[in-house]
mmCIF file of C-alpha atoms and ligand atoms in Angstrom:
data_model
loop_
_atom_site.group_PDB
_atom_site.id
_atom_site.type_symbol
_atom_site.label_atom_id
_atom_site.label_comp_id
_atom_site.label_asym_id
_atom_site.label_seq_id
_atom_site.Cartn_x
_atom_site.Cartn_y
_atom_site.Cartn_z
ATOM 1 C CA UNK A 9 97.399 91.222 118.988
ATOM 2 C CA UNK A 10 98.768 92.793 122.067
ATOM 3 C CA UNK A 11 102.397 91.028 121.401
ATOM 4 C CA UNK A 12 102.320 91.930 117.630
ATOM 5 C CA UNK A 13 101.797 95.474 118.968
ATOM 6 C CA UNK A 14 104.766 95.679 121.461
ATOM 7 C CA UNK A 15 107.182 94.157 118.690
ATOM 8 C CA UNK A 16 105.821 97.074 116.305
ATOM 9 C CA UNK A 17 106.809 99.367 118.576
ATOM 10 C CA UNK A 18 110.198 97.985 119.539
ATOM 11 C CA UNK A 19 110.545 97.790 115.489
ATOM 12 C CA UNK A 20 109.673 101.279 115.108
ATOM 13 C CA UNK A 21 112.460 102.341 117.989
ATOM 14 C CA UNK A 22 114.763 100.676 116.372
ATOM 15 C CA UNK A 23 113.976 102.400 113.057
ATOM 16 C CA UNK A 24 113.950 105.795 114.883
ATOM 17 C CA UNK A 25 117.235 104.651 116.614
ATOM 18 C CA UNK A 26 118.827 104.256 113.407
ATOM 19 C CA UNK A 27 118.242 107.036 111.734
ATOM 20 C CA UNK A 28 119.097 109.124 115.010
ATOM 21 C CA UNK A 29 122.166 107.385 114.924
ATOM 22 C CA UNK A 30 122.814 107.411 110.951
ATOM 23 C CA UNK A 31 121.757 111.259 110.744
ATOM 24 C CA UNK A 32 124.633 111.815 113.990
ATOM 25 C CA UNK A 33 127.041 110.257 111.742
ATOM 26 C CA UNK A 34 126.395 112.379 108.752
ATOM 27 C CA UNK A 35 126.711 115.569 110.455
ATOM 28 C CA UNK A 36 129.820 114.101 112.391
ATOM 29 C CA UNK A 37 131.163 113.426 108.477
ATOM 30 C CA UNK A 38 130.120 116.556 107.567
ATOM 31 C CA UNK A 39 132.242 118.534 110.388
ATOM 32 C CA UNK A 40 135.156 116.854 109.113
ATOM 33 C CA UNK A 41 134.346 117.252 105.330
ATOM 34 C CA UNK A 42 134.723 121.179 106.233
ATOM 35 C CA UNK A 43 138.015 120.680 107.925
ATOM 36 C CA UNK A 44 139.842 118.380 105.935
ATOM 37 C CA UNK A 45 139.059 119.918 102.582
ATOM 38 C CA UNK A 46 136.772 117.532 101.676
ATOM 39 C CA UNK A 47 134.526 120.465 100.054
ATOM 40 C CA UNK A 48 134.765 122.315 96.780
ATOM 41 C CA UNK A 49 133.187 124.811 94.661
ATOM 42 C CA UNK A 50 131.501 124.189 91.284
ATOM 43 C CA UNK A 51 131.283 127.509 89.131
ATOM 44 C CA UNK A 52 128.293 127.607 86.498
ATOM 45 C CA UNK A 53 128.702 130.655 83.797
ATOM 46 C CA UNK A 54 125.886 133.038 83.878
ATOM 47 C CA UNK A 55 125.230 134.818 80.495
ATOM 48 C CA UNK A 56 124.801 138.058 79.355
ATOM 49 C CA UNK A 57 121.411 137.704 77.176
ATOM 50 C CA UNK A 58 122.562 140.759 74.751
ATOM 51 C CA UNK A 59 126.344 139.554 74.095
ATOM 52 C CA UNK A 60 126.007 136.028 74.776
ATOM 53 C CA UNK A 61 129.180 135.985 77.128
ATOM 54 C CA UNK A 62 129.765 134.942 80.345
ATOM 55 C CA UNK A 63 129.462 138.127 83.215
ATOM 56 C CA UNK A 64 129.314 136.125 86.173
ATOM 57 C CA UNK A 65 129.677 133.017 87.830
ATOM 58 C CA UNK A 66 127.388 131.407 90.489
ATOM 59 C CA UNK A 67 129.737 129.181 93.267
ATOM 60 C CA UNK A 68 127.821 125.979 93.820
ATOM 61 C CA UNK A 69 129.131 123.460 96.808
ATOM 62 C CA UNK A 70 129.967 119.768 96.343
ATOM 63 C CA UNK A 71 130.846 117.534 99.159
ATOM 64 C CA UNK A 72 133.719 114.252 98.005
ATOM 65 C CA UNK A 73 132.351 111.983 101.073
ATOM 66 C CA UNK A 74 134.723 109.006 101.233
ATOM 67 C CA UNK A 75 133.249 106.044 100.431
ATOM 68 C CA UNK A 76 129.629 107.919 98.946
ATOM 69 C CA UNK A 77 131.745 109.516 96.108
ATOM 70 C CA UNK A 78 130.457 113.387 95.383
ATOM 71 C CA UNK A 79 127.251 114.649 97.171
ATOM 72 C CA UNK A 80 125.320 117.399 95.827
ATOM 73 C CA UNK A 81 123.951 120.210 97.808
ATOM 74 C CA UNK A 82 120.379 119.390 98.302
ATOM 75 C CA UNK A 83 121.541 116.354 99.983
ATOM 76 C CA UNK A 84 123.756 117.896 102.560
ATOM 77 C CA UNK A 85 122.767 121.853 103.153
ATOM 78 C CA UNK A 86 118.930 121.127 104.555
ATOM 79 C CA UNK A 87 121.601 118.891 107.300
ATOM 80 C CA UNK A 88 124.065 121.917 107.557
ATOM 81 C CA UNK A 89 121.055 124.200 108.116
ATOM 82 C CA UNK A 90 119.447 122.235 110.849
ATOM 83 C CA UNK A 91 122.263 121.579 112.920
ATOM 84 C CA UNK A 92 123.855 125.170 112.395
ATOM 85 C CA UNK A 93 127.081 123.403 110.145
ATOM 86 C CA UNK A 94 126.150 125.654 108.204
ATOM 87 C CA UNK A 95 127.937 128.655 109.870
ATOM 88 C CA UNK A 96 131.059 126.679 109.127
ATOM 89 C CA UNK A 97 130.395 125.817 105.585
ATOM 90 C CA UNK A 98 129.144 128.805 104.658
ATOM 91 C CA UNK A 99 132.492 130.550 105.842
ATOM 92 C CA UNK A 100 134.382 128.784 103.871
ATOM 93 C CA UNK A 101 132.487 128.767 101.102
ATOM 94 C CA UNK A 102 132.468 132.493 100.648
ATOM 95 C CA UNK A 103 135.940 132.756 101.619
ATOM 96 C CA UNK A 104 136.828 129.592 99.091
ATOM 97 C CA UNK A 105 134.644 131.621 96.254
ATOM 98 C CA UNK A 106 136.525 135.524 97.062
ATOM 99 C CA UNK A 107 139.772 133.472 96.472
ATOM 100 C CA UNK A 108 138.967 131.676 93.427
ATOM 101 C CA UNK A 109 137.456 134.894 92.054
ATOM 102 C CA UNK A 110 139.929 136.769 92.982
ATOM 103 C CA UNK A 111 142.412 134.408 90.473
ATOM 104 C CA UNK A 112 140.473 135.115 87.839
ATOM 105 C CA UNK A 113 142.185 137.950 86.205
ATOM 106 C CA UNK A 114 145.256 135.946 86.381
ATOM 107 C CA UNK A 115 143.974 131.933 86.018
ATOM 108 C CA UNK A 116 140.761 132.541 84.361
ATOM 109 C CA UNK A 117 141.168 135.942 81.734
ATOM 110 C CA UNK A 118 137.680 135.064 80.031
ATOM 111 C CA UNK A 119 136.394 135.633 83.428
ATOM 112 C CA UNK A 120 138.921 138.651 84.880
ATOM 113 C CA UNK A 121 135.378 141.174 84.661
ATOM 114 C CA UNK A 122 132.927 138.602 85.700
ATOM 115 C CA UNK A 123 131.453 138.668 89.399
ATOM 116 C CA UNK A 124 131.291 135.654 91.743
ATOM 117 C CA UNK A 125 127.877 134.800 93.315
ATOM 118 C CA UNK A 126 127.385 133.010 96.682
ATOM 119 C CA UNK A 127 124.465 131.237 98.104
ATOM 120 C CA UNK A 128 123.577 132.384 101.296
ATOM 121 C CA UNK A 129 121.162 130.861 103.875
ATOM 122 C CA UNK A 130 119.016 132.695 106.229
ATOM 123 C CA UNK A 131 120.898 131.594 109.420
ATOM 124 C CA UNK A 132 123.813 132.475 107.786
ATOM 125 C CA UNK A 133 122.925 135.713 107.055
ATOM 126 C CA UNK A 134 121.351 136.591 110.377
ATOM 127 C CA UNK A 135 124.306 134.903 112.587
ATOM 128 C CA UNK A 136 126.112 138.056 114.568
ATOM 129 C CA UNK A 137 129.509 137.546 113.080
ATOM 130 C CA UNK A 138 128.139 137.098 109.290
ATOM 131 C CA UNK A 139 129.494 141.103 108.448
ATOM 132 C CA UNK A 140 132.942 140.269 110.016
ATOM 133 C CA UNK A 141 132.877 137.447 108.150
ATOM 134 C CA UNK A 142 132.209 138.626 104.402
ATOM 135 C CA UNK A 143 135.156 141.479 105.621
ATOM 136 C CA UNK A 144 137.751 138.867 106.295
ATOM 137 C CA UNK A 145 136.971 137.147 102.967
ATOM 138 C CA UNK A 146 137.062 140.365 101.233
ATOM 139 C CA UNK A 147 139.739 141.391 102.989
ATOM 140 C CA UNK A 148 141.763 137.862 102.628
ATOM 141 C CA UNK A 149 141.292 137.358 99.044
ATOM 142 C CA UNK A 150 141.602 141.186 97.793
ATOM 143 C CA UNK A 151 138.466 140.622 95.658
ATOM 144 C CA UNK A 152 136.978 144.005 95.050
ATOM 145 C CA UNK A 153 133.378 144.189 96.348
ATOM 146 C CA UNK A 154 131.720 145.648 93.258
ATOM 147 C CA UNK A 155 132.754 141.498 91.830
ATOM 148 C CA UNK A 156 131.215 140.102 94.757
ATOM 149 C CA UNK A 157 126.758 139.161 94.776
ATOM 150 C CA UNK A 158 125.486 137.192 97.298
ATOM 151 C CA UNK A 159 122.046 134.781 96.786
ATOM 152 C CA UNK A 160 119.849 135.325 99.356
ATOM 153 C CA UNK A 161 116.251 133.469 99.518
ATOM 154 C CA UNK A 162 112.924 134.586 100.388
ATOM 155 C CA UNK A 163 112.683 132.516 103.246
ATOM 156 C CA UNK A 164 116.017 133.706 104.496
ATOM 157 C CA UNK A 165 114.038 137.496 104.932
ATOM 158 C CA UNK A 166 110.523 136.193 106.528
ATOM 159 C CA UNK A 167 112.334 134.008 109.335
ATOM 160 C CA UNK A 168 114.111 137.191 110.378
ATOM 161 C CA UNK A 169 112.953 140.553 108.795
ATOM 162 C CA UNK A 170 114.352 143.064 111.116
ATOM 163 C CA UNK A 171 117.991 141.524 111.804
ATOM 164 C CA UNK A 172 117.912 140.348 107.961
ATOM 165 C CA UNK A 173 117.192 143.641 106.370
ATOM 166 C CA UNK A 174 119.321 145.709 108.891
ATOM 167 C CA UNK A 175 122.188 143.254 107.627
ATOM 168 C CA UNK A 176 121.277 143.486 103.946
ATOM 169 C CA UNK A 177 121.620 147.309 104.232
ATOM 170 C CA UNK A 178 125.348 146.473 105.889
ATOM 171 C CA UNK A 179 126.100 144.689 102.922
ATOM 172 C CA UNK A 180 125.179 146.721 100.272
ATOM 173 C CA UNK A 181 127.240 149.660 102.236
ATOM 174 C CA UNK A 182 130.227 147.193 101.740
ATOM 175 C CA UNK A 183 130.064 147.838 98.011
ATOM 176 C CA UNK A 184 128.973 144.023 97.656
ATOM 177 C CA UNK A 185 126.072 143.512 95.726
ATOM 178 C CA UNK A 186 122.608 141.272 96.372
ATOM 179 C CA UNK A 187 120.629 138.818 94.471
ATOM 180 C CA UNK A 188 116.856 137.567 95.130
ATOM 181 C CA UNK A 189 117.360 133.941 94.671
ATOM 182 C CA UNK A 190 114.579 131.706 93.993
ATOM 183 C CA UNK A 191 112.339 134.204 92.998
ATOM 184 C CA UNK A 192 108.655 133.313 92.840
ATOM 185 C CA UNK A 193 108.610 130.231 95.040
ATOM 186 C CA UNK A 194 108.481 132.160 98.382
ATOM 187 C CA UNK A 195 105.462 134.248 99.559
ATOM 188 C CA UNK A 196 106.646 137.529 100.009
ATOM 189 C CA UNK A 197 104.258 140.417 99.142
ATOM 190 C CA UNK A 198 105.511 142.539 95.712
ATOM 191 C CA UNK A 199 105.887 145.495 98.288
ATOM 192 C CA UNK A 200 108.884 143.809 100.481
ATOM 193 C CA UNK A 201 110.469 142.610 97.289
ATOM 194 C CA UNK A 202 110.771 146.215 96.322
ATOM 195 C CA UNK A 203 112.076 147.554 100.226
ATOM 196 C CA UNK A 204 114.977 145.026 99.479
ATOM 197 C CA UNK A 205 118.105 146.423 99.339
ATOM 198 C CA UNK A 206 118.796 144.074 95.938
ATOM 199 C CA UNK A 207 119.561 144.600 92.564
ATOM 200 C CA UNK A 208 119.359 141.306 90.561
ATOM 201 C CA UNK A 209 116.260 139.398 91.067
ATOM 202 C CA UNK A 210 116.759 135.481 89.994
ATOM 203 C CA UNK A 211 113.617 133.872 87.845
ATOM 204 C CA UNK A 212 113.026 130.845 89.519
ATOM 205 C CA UNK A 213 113.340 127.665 87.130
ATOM 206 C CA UNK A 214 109.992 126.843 87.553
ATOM 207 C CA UNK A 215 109.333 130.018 85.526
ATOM 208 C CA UNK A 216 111.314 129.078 82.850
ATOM 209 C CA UNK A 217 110.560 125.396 82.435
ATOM 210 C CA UNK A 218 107.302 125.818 80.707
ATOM 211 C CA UNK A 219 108.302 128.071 77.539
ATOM 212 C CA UNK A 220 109.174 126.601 74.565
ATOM 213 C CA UNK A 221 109.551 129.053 72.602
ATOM 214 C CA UNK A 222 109.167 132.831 71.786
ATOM 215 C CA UNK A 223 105.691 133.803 72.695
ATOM 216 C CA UNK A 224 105.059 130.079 73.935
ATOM 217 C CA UNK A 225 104.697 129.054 77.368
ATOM 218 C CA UNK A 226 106.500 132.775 78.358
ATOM 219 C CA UNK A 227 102.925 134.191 80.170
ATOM 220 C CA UNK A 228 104.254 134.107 83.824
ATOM 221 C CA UNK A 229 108.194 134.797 83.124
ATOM 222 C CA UNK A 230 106.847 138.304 81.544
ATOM 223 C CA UNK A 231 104.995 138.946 83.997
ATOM 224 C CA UNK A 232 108.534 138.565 86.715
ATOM 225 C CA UNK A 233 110.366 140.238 83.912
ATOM 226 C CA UNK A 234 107.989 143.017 83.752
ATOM 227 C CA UNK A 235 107.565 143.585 87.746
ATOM 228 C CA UNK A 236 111.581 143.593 88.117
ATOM 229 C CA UNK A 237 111.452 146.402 85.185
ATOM 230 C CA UNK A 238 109.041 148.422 87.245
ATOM 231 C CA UNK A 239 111.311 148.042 90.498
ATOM 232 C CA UNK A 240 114.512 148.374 88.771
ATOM 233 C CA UNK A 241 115.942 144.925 89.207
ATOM 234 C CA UNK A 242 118.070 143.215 86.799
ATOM 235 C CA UNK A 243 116.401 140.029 85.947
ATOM 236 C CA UNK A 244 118.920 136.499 85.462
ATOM 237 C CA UNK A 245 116.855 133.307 84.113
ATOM 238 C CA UNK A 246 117.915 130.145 86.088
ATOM 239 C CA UNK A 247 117.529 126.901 84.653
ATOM 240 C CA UNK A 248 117.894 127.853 81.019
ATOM 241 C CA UNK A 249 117.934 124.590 79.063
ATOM 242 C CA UNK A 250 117.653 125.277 75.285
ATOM 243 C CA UNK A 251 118.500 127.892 72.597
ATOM 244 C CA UNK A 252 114.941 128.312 72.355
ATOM 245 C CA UNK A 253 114.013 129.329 75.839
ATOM 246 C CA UNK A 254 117.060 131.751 75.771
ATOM 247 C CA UNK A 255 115.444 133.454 72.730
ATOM 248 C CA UNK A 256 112.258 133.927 74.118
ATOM 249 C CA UNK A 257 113.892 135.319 77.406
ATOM 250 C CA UNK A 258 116.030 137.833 75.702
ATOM 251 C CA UNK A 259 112.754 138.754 73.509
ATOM 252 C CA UNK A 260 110.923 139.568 77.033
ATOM 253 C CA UNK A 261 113.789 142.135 77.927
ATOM 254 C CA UNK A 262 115.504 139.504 80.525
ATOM 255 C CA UNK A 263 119.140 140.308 81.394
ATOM 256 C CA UNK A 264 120.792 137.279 81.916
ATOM 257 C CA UNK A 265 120.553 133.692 81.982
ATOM 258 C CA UNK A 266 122.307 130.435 83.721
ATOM 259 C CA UNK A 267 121.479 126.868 82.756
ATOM 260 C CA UNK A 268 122.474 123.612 81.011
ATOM 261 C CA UNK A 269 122.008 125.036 77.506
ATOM 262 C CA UNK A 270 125.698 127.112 78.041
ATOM 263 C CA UNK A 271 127.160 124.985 81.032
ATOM 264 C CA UNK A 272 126.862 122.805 83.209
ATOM 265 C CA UNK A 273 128.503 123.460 87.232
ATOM 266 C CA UNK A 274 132.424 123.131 86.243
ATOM 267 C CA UNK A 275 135.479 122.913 88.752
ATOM 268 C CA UNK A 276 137.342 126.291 88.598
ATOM 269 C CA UNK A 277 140.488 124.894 87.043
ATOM 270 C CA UNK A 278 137.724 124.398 83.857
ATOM 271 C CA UNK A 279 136.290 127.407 83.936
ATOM 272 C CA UNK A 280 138.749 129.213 81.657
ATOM 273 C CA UNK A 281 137.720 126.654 78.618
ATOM 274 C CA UNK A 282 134.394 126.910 79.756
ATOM 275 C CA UNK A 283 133.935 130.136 79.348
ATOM 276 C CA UNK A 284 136.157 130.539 76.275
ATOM 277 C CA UNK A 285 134.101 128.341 74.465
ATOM 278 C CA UNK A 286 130.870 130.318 75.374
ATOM 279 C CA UNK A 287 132.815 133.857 74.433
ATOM 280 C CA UNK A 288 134.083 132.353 70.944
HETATM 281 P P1 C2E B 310 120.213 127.194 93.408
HETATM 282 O O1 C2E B 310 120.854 128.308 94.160
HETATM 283 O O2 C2E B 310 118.863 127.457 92.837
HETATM 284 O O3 C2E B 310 121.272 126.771 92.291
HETATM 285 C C1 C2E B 310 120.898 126.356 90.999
HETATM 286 C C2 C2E B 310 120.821 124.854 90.910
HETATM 287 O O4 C2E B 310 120.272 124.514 89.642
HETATM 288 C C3 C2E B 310 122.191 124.166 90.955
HETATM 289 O O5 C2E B 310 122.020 122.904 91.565
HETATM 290 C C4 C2E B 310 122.512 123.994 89.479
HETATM 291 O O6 C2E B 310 123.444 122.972 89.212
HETATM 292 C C5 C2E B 310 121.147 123.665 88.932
HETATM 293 N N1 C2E B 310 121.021 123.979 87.520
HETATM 294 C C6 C2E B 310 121.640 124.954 86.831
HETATM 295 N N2 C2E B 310 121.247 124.989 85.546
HETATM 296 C C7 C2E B 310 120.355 123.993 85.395
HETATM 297 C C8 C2E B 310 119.576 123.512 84.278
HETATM 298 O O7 C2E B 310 119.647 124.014 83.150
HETATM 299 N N3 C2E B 310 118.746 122.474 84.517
HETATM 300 C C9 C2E B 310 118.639 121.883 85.738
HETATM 301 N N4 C2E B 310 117.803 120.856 85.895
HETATM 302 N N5 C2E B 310 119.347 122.316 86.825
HETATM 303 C C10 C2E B 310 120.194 123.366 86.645
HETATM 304 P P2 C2E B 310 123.000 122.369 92.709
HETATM 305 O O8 C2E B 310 124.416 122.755 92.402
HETATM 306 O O9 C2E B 310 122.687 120.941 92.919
HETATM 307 O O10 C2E B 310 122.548 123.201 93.981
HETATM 308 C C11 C2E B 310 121.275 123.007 94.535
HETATM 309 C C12 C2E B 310 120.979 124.045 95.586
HETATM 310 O O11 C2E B 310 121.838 123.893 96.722
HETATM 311 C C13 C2E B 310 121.209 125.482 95.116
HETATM 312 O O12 C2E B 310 120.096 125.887 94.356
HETATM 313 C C14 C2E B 310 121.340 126.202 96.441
HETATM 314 O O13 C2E B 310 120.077 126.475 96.999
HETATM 315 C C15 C2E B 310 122.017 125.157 97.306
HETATM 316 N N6 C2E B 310 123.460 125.463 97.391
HETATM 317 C C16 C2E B 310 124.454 125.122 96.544
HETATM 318 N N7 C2E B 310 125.643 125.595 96.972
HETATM 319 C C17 C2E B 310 125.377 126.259 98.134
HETATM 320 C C18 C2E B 310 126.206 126.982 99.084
HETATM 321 O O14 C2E B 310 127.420 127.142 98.937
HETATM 322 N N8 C2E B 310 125.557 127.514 100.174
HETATM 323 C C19 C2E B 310 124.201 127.393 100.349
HETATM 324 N N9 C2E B 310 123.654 127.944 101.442
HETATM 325 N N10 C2E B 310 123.422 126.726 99.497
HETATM 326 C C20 C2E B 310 123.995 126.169 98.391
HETATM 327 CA CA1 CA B 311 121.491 130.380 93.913
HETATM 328 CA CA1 CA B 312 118.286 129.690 92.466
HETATM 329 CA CA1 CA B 313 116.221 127.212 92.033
#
């Protein structure tokens, strides 16, 4: 019994070995992927419930890893965010998305109005050169502010609340605007919500997956509708699947939507057909 227990152990280093060693590699891949343009930005339409045409984009990261063919975001960000990659990727992707959106006008006409929204993480957000940062990209790129919105989560405000919100203030004094990502899955109270500095407030798609229908399923969506009324906050619907589920959100006074029921994520270069074909 002893023995068999000294060769589980010595199995179980070896297992913890590996993975060390396997999650070293990955973040060693995932340095390079940022310098050698291994990265690239998705774009997913976001509607306007009232005209059904495309306002806005949301910039979504993919990763090409040689040999693993395209990796998406849940797989690689949690990895950025641990081992602080994600300073570096999240530089470039905001820079990468000013640029594209700043083409639009002259690649992308459907889209020459429509604002750009970035994902942001919380250590992102609270590193000390984050304002410099969103400057030079502004700066860079020539993108006017007022097209800029950047996603920020729940979670990104309760792991830092003072340096968070003092930045968040920053930002909206840039003229760029801000976006409550996620909203409904975090566990901040209704009275921080409204002390945000944000605008738009995105209806997590957990809110939206149960309604079927007008009337059906659309209890706790009206309710998030509703409280972003009473703050002010324009309301976008994520995960928007059917026709049906866009009704019933338009019905309950939401603004906008985003899901697979207008587009799926689409490389820039197709976002002109993409978002012809929704405006036609
Ligand atoms: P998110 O910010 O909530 O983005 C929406 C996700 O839902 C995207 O997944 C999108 O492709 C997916 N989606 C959109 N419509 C539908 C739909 O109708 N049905 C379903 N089932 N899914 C839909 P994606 O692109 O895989 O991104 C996953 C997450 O990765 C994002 O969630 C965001 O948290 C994170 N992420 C993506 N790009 C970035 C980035 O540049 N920086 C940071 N920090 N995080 C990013
Ligand atoms: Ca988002
Ligand atoms: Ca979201
Ligand atoms: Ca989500």
């Amino acid at each position: 019994a002893k023995s068999r227990g000294k060769d589980q152990i010595v199995v179980f280093d070896e297992a913890m070995a590996g993975s060390a060693e396997q999650r070293m590699d990955d973040e060693i891949a995932l340095a390079r992927a940022i310098t050698e343009e291994q990265l690239t930005l998705h774009y997913q339409p976001i509607i306007g419930l009232d005209t059904g045409r495309p306002v806005s984009a949301e910039a979504l990261v993919r990763w090409h890893r040689p040999g693993h063919g395209m990796q998406a975001p849940d797989r690689f960000i949690p990895m950025a965010e641990d081992s602080g990659l994600i300073i570096d990727l999240g530089r470039w992707v905001l820079h990468q998305a000013c640029r594209d959106a700043a083409a639009w006008p002259d690649r992308a006409p459907a889209m020459a109005d429509a604002t750009v929204s970035v994902n942001v993480s919380a250590r992102q957000l609270t590193h000390p050169r984050f304002l410099a940062d969103l400057q030079s990209a502004l700066a860079e790129s020539g993108l006017p502010p007022e097209r800029l919105i950047l996603e920020i989560t729940e979670t990104a405000l309760i792991s830092a609340p003072e340096a968070a919100m003092e930045t968040l203030h920053a930002v909206r004094a840039c003229g760029v605007q801000l976006a409550l990502d996620d909203f409904g899955t975090g566990y901040s109270s209704l009275s921080y919500v409204q002390k945000l500095p944000a605008s738009i407030l995105k209806i997590d798609k957990s809110f939206v997956d149960p309604i079927s229908g007008p009337g059906a399923g659309t209890a706790l969506s009206e309710v998030v509708i509703k409280l972003a009324e009473a703050i002010g906050m324009r309301t976008v619907a994520e995960g928007v699947e059917s026709p049906e589920q866009a009704t019933a959100l338009r019905l309950l006074g939401c603004h906008r939507g985003q899901g697979y029921t207008w587009s799926r994520p689409v490389p820039n270069a197709e976002l002109q057909d993409a978002a012809m074909r929704l405006a036609g």
